[in-house]
Coordinates of C-alpha atoms in Angstrom, one line a residue:
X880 CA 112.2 98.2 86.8
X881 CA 109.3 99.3 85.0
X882 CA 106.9 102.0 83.5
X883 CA 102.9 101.4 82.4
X884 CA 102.6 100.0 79.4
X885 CA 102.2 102.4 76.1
X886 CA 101.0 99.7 74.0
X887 CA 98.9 96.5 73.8
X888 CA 101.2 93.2 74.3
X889 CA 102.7 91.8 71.0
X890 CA 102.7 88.8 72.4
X891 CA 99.7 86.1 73.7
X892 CA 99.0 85.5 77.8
X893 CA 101.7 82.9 78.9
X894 CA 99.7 79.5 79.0
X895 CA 99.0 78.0 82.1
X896 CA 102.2 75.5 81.9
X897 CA 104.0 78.2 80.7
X898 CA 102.7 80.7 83.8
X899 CA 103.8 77.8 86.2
X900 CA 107.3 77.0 84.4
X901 CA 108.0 80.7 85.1
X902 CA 106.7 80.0 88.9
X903 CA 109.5 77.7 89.1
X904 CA 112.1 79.1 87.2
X905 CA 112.0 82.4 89.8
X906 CA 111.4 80.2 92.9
X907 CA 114.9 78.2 91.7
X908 CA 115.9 80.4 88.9
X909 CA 116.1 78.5 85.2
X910 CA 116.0 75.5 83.9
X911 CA 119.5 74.4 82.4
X912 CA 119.9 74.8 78.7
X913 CA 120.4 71.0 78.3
X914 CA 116.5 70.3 79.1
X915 CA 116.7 68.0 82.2
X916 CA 114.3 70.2 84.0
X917 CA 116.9 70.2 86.8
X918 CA 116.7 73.6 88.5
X919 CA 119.8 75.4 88.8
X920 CA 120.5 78.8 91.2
X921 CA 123.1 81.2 91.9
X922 CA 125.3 82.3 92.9
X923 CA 126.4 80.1 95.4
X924 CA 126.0 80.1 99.0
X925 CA 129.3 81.5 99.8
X926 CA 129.3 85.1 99.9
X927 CA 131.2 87.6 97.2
X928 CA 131.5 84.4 94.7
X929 CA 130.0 86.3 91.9
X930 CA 128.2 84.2 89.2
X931 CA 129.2 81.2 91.1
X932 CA 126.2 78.2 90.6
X933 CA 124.5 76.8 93.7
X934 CA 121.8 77.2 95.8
X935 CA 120.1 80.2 96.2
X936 CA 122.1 82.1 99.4
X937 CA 120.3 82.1 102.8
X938 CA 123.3 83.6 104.4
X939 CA 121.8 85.7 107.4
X940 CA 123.4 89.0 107.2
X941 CA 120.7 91.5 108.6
X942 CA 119.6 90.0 112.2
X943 CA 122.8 91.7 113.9
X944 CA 121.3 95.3 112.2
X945 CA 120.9 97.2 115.4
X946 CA 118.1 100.4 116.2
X947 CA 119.4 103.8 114.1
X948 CA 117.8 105.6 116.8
X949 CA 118.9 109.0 114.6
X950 CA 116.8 108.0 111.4
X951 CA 113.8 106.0 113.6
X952 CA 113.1 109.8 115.0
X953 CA 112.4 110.5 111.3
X954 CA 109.2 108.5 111.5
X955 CA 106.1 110.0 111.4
X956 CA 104.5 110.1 114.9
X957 CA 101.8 107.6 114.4
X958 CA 104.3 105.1 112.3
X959 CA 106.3 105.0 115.7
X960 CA 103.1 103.9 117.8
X961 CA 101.8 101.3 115.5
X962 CA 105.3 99.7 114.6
X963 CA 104.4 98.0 111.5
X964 CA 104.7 99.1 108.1
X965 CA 102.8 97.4 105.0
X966 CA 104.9 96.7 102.1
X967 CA 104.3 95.3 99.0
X968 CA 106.9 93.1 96.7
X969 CA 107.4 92.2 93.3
X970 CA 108.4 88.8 93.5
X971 CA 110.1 88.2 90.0
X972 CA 114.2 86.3 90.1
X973 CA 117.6 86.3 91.7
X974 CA 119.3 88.5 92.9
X975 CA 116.7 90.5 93.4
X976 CA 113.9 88.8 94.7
X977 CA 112.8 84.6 94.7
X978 CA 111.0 82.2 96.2
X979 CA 113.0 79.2 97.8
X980 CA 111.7 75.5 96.9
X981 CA 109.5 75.5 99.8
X982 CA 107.2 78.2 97.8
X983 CA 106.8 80.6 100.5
X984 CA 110.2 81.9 101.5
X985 CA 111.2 85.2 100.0
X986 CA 115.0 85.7 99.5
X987 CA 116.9 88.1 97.7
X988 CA 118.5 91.7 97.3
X989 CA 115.3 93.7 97.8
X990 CA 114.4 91.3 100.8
X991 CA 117.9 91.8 102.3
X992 CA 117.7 95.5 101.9
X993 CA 113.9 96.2 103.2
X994 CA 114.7 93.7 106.3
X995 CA 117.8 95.9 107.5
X996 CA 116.4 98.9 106.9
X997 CA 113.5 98.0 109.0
X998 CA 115.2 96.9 111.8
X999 CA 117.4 99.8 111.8
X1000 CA 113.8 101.8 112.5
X1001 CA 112.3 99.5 114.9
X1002 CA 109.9 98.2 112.9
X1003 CA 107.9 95.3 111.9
X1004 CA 107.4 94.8 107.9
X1005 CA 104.0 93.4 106.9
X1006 CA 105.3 92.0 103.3
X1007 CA 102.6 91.1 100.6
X1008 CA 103.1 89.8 97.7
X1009 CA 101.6 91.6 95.0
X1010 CA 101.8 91.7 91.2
X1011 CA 104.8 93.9 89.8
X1012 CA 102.6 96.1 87.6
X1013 CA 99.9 97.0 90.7
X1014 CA 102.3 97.8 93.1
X1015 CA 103.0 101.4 92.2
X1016 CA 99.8 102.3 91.8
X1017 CA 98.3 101.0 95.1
X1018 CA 100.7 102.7 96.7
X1019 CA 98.9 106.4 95.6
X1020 CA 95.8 104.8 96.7
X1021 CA 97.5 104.0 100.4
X1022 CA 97.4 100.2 100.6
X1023 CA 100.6 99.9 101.2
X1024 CA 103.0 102.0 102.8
X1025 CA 106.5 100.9 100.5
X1026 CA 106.9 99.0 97.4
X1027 CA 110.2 97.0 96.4
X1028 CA 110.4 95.3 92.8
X1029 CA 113.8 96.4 91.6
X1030 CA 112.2 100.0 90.9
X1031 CA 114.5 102.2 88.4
X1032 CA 113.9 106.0 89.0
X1033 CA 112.6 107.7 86.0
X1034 CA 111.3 110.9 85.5
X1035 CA 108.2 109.3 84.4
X1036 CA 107.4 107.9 87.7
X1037 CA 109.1 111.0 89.8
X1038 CA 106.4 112.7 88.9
X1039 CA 103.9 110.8 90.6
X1040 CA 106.1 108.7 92.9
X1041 CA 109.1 109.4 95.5
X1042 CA 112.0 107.0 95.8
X1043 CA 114.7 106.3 98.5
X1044 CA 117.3 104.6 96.3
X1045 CA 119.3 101.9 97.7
X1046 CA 121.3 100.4 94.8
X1047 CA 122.4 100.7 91.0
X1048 CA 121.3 98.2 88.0
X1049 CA 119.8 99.0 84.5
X1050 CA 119.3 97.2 81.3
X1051 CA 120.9 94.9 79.9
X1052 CA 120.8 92.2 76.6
X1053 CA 121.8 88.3 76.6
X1054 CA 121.5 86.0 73.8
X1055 CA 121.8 82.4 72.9
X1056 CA 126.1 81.4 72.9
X1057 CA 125.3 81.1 68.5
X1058 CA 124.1 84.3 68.2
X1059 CA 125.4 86.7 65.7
X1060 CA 124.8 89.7 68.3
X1061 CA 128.1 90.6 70.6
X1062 CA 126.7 93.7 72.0
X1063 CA 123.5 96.3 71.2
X1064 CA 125.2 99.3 71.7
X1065 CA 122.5 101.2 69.6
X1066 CA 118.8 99.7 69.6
X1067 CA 118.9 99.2 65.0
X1068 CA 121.1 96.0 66.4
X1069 CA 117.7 94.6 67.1
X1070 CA 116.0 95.5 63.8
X1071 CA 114.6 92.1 62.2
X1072 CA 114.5 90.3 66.0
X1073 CA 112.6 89.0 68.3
X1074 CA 113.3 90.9 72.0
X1075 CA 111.8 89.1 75.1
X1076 CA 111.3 91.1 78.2
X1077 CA 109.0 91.7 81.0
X1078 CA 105.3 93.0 80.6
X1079 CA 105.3 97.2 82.4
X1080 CA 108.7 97.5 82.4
X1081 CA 111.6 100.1 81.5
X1082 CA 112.9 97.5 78.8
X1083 CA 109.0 98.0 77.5
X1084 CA 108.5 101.4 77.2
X1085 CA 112.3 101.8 75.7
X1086 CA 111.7 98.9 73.1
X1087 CA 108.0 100.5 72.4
X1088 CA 109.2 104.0 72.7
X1089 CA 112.3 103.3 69.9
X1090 CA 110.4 101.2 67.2
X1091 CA 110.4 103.7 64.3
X1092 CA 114.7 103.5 64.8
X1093 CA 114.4 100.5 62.3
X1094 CA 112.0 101.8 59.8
X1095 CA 114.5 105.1 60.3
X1096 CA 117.4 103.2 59.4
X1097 CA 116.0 101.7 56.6
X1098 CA 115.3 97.8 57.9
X1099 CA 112.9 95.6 59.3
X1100 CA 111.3 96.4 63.0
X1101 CA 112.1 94.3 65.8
X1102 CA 109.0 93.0 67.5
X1103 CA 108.5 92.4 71.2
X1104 CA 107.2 90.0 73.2
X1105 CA 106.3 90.9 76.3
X1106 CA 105.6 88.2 79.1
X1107 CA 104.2 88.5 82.8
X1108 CA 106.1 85.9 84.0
X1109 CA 109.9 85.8 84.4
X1110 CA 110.8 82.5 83.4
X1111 CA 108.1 83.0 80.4
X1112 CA 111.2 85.4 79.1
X1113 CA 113.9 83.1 79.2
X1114 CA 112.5 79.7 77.9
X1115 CA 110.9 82.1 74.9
X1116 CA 115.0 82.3 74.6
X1117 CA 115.9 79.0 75.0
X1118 CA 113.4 78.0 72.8
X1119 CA 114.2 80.0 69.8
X1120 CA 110.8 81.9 70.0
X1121 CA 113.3 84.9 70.7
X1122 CA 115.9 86.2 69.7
X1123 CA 117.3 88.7 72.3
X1124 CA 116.3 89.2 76.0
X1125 CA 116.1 92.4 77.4
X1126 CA 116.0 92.9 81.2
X1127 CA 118.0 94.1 84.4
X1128 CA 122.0 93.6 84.1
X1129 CA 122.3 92.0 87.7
X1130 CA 119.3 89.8 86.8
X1131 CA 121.0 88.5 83.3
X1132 CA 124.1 88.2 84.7
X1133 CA 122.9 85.8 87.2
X1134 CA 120.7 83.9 84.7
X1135 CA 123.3 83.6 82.6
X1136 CA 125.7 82.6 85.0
X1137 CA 123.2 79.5 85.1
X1138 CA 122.7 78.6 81.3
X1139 CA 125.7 77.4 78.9
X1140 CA 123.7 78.1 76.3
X1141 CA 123.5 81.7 76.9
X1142 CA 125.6 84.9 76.9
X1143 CA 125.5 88.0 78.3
X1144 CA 125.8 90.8 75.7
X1145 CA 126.3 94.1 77.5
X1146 CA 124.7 96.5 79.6
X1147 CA 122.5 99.3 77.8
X1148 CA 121.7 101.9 80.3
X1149 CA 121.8 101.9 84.2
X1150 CA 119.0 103.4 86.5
X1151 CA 118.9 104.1 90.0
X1152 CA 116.6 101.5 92.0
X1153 CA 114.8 102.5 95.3
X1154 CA 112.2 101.9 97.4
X1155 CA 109.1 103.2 95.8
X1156 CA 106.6 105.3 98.4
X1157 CA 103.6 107.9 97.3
X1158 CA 104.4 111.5 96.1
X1159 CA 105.2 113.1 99.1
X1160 CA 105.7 110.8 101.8
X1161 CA 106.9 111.3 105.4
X1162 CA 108.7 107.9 105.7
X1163 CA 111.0 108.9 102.2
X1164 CA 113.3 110.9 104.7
X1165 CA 113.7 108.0 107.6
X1166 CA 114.9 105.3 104.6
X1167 CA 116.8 107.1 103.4
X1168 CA 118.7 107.9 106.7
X1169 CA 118.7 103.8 107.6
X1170 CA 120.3 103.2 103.8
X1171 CA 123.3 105.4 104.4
X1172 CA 123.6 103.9 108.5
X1173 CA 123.6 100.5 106.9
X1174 CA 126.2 101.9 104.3
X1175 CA 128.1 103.4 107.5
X1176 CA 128.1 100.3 109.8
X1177 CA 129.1 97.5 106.7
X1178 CA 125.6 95.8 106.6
X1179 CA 125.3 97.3 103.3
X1180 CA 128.5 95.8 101.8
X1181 CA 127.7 92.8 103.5
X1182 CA 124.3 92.5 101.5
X1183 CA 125.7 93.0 98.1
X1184 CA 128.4 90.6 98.4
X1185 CA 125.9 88.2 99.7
X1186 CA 124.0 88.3 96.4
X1187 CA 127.0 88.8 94.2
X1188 CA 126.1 92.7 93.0
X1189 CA 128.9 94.5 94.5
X1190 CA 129.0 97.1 91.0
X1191 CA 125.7 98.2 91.9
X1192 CA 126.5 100.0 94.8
X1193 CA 126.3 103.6 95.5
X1194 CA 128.1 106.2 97.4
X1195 CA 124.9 107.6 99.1
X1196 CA 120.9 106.9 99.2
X1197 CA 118.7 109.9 98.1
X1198 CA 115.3 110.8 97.6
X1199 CA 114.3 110.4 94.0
X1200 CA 117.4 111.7 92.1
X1201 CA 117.1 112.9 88.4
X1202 CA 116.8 109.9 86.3
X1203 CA 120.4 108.6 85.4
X1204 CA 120.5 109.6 81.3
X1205 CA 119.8 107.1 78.4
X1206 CA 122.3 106.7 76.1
X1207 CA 121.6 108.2 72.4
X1208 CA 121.9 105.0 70.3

């Protein structure tokens, strides 16, 4: 989930080894705590094992999605005729979105999700890679058609982006297993630590956005250290160059699941996450119609237990609902 950035980086650019340790640590998910360099994945193959270690799952649970004829009259006219659609996607870690070892292969939730709901318009998806912090904005210039990256609905990006939602996750905290912390209920927990997260994120803008809590309160500011690379995040951790990380709760809880070093603290906030499409877009309402047909026929159920998420579902899609609140603390 994320937001532009309100503030320069407090931390460096990832060095090259560290850029391509974070290549492999969301390809295959983290390396394990003991320093073998051994890449471990969850959850395992089996589906609805929640947490569970193994290989990442390549369970096929969207090629017997069949034509919503109802929501594929929804398309636009000229989306019909052509048949493709251009999408771009944040690839970042489980469950949301990896690479498998080969490198190339996309798998996760957000891969799952656009797959069905293509199919269930008749359509061909043109995926494309692209960076997590571009996607948004290429999609007002009309490069691409749909965005997925795990995109929380805020009432920042409401404004100048429509989403169909298709799931529920927020933010979350882990720690090291001999840290102090048990839970950060209210952002002062952080004050005098070091908070890893993700370069134009929500966790960002609400770190950046909450700094003067500390100074408030009477003791020392957290800092943040921002890093463009997933992996980058969690060997800061494992490393001791951090203290806390902040990111989404599905993704730490599958990270952690991975790491006996590490603990999961607690879930901050939670967000609605959606497909992301320009302001105004005719294709919002024929999503959003495949969603709730994939809800109706089991393929959506079928997709979260495959990836081990089954708390993040939701009773209906919609187009760009009010931003879920924060909590005061």
């Amino acid at each position: 989930m994320s937001t532009p950035r309100t503030k320069p980086r407090t931390s460096a650019r990832t060095t090259r080894h560290t850029a391509a340790f974070g290549l492999i640590t969301a390809a295959a998910l983290l390396l394990t705590a003991c320093g073998s360099g051994d890449p471990v994945t969850a959850p395992a193959g089996a589906a609805g094992k929640e947490g569970a270690r193994g290989a990442l799952p390549t369970e096929d649970v969207v090629s017997g999605v069949r034509r919503n004829e109802a929501a594929a009259k929804l398309l636009p006219a000229d989306v019909r005729q052509r048949g493709t659609l251009a999408l771009a996607a944040s690839v970042g870690s489980p469950p949301s979105s990896a690479y498998l070892p080969d490198g190339r292969t996309v798998v996760g939730l957000d891969v799952d999700f656009s797959d069905a709901v293509a199919k269930a318009l008749g359509l061909e998806l043109k995926r494309e890679p692209a960076g997590f912090e571009a996607i948004l904005p290429a999609l007002g210039s009309g490069k691409y058609d749909v965005g997925t990256g795990n995109f929380g609905v805020t009432e920042e990006r409401r404004r100048t982006i429509d989403f169909v939602t298709y799931v529920n996750d927020g933010q979350g905290f882990a720690a090291r297993k001999d840290s102090a912390l048990s839970a950060v209920t209210d952002l002062t927990r952080l004050c005098g630590l070091k908070v890893a997260t993700g370069a134009g994120t929500t966790f960002e803008r609400t770190l950046e956005q909450n700094r003067g809590r500390c100074a408030q309160a009477g003791k020392q500011p957290y800092e943040v250290n921002v890093f463009s690379e997933p992996g980058a995040v969690w060997m800061s951790l494992q490393q001791g160059r951090s203290d806390v990380v902040m990111s989404t709760i599905n993704g730490i809880r599958y990270a952690v699941a991975q790491q006996p070093d590490a603990k999961f603290l607690n879930e901050y906030r939670r967000l609605d996450v959606g497909f992301a499409f320009k302001k105004g877009s005719p294709l919002a309402p024929a999503f959003r119609a495949a969603v709730n047909g994939l809800k109706a026929d089991g393929t959506y159920d079928r997709i979260l237990r495959k990836w081990g998420v089954t708390a993040s579902a939701i009773s209906e899609s919609r187009i760009s609902p009010p931003e879920l609140p924060a909590p005061k603390g």
